PDB file of C-alpha atoms in Angstrom:
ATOM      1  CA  UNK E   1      -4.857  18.454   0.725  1.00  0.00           C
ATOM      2  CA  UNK E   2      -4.858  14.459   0.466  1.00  0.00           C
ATOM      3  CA  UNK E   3      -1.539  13.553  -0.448  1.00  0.00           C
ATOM      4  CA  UNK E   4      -2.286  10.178  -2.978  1.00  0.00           C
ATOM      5  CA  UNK E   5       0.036   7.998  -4.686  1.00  0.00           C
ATOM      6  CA  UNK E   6       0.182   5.769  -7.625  1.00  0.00           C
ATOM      7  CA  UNK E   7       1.584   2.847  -6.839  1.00  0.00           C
ATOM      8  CA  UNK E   8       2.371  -1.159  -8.592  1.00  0.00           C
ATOM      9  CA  UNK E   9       1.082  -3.675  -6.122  1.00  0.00           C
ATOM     10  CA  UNK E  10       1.759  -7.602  -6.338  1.00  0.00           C
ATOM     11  CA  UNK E  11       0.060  -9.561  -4.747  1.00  0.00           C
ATOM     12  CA  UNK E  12       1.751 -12.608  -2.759  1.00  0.00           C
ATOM     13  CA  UNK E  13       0.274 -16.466  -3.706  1.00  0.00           C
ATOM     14  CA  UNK E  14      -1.048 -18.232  -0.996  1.00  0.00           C
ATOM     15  CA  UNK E  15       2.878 -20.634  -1.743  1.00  0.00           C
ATOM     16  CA  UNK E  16       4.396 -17.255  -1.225  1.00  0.00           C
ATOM     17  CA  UNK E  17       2.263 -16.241   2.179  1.00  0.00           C
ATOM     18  CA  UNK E  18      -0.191 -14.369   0.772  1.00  0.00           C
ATOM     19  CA  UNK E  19      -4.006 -14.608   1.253  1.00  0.00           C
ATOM     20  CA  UNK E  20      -5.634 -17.780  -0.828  1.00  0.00           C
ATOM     21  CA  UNK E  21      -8.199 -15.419  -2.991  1.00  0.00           C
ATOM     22  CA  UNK E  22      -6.898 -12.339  -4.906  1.00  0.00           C
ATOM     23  CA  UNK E  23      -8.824  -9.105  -3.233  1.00  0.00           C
ATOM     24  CA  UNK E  24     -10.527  -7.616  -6.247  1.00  0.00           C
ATOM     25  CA  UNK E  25     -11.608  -4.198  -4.743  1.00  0.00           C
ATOM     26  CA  UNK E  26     -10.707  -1.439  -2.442  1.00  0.00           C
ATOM     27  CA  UNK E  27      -9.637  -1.951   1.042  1.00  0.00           C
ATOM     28  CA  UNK E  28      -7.739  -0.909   4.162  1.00  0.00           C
ATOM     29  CA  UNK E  29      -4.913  -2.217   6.019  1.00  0.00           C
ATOM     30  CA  UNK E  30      -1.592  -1.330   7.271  1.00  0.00           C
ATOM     31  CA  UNK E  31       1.390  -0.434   5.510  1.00  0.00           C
ATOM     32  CA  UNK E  32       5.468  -0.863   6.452  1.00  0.00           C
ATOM     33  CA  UNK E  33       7.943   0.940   4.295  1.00  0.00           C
ATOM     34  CA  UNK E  34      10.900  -0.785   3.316  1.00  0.00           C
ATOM     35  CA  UNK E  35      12.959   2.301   4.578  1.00  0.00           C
ATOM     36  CA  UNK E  36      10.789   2.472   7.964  1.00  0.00           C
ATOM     37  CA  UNK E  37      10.931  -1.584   9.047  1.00  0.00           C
ATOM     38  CA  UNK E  38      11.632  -1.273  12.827  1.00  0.00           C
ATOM     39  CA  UNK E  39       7.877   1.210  13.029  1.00  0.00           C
ATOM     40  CA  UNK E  40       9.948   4.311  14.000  1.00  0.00           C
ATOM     41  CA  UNK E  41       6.788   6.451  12.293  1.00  0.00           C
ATOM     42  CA  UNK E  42       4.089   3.729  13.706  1.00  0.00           C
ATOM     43  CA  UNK E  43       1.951   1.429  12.379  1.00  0.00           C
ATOM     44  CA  UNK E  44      -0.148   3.142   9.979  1.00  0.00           C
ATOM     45  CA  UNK E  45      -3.404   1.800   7.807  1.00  0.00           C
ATOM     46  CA  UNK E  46      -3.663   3.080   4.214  1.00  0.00           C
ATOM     47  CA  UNK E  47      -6.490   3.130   1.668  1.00  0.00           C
ATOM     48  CA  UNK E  48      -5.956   1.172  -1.354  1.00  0.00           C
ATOM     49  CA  UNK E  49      -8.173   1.924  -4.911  1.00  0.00           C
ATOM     50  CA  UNK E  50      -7.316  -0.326  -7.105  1.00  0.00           C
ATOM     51  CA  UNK E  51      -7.981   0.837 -10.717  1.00  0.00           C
ATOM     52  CA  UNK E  52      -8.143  -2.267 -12.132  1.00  0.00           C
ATOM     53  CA  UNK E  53      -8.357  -5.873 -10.524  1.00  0.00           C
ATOM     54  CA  UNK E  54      -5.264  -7.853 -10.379  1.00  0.00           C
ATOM     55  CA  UNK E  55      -3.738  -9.235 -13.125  1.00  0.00           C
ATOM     56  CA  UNK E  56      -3.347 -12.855 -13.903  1.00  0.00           C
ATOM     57  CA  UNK E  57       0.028 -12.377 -12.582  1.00  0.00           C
ATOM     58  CA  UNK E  58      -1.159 -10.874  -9.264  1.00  0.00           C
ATOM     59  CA  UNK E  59       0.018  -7.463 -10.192  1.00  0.00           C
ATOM     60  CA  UNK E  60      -2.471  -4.075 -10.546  1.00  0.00           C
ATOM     61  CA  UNK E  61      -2.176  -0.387  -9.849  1.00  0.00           C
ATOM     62  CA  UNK E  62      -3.650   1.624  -7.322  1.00  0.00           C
ATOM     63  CA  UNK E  63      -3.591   4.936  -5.673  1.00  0.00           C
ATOM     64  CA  UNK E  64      -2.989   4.660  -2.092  1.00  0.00           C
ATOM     65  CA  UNK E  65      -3.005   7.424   1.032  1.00  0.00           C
ATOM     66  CA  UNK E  66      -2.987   7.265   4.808  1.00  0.00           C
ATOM     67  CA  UNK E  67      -6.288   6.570   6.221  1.00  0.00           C
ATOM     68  CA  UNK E  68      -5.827   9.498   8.429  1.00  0.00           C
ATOM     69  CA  UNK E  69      -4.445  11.469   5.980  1.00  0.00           C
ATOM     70  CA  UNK E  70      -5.681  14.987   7.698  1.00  0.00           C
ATOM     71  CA  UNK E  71      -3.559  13.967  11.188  1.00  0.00           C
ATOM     72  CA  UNK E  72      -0.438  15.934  11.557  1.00  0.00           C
ATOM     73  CA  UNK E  73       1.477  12.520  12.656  1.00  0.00           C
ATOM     74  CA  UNK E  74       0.765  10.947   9.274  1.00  0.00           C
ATOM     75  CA  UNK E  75       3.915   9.752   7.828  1.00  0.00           C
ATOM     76  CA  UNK E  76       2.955  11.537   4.586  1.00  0.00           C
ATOM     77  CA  UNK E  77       7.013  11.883   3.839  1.00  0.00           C
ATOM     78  CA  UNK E  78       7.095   8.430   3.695  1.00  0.00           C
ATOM     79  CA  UNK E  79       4.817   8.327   0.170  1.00  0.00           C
ATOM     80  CA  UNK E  80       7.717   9.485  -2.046  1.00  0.00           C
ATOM     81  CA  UNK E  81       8.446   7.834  -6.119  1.00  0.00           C
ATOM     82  CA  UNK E  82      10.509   5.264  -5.551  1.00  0.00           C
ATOM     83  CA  UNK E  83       9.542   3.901  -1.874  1.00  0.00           C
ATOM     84  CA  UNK E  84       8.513   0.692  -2.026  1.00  0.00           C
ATOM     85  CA  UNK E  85       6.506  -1.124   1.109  1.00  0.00           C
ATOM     86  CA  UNK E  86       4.128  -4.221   2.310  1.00  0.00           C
ATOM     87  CA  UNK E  87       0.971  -4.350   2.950  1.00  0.00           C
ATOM     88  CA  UNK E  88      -0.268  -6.557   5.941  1.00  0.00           C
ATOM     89  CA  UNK E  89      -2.957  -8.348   7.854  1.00  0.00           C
ATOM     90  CA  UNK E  90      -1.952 -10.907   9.869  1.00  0.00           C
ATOM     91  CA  UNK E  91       0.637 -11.281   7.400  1.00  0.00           C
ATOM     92  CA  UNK E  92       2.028 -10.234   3.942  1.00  0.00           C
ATOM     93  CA  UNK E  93      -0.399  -9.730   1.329  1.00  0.00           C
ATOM     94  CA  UNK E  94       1.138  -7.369  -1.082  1.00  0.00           C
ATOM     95  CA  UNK E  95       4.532  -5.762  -1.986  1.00  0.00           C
ATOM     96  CA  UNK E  96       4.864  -2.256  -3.777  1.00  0.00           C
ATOM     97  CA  UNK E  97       6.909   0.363  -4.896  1.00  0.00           C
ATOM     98  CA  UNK E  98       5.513   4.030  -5.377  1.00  0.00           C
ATOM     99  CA  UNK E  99       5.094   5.382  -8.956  1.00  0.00           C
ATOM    100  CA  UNK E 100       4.291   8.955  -8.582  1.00  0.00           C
ATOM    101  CA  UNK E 101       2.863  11.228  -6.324  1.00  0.00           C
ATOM    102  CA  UNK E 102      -0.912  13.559  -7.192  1.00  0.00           C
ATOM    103  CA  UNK E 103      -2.614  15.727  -4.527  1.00  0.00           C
ATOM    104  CA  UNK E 104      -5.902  15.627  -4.431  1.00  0.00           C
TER     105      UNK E 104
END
């Protein structure tokens, strides 16, 4: 079973680091968790559906899992309420925290 969470994303201005355009539908890219900083879990890439497009203040809701959700190494711990993480490129495009957890 896919372990998904809902999660609050904002996404960092272009002042802030952040990429220049807002991304306005799903996507892929890696994730570090606050708690998890120094990679002790690896670098992992996450799927990101955003149910609505950011807001005019850069902030939406998505549910998010590990693209490799089905691989025993997957971090899946890591997606807990509460957790809160970035979401990279080459740099910083989006902080979040974790809502609540569905299987699906």
């Amino acid at each position: 079973m896919k372990k998904v969470a809902v999660v609050s994303l904002y996404f960092l201005s272009e002042e802030e680091g952040g990429q220049k355009s807002l991304i306005t539908g799903d996507f892929s890219t890696p994730i570090v968790f606050d708690l998890d900083k120094e990679l002790k879990y690896g670098l992992w890439s996450v799927v990101v559906e955003l149910h609505v497009q950011p807001n005019e203040c850069r902030n939406a809701e998505a549910n998010l899992y590990f693209l490799c959700h089905d691989s025993s190494e997957a971090p899946n711990h890591l997606l807990e309420p509460e957790n809160s993480f970035s979401l990279r490129t080459n740099k910083t495009i989006a902080k979040g925290k974790i809502e609540y957890i569905k299987n699906e």
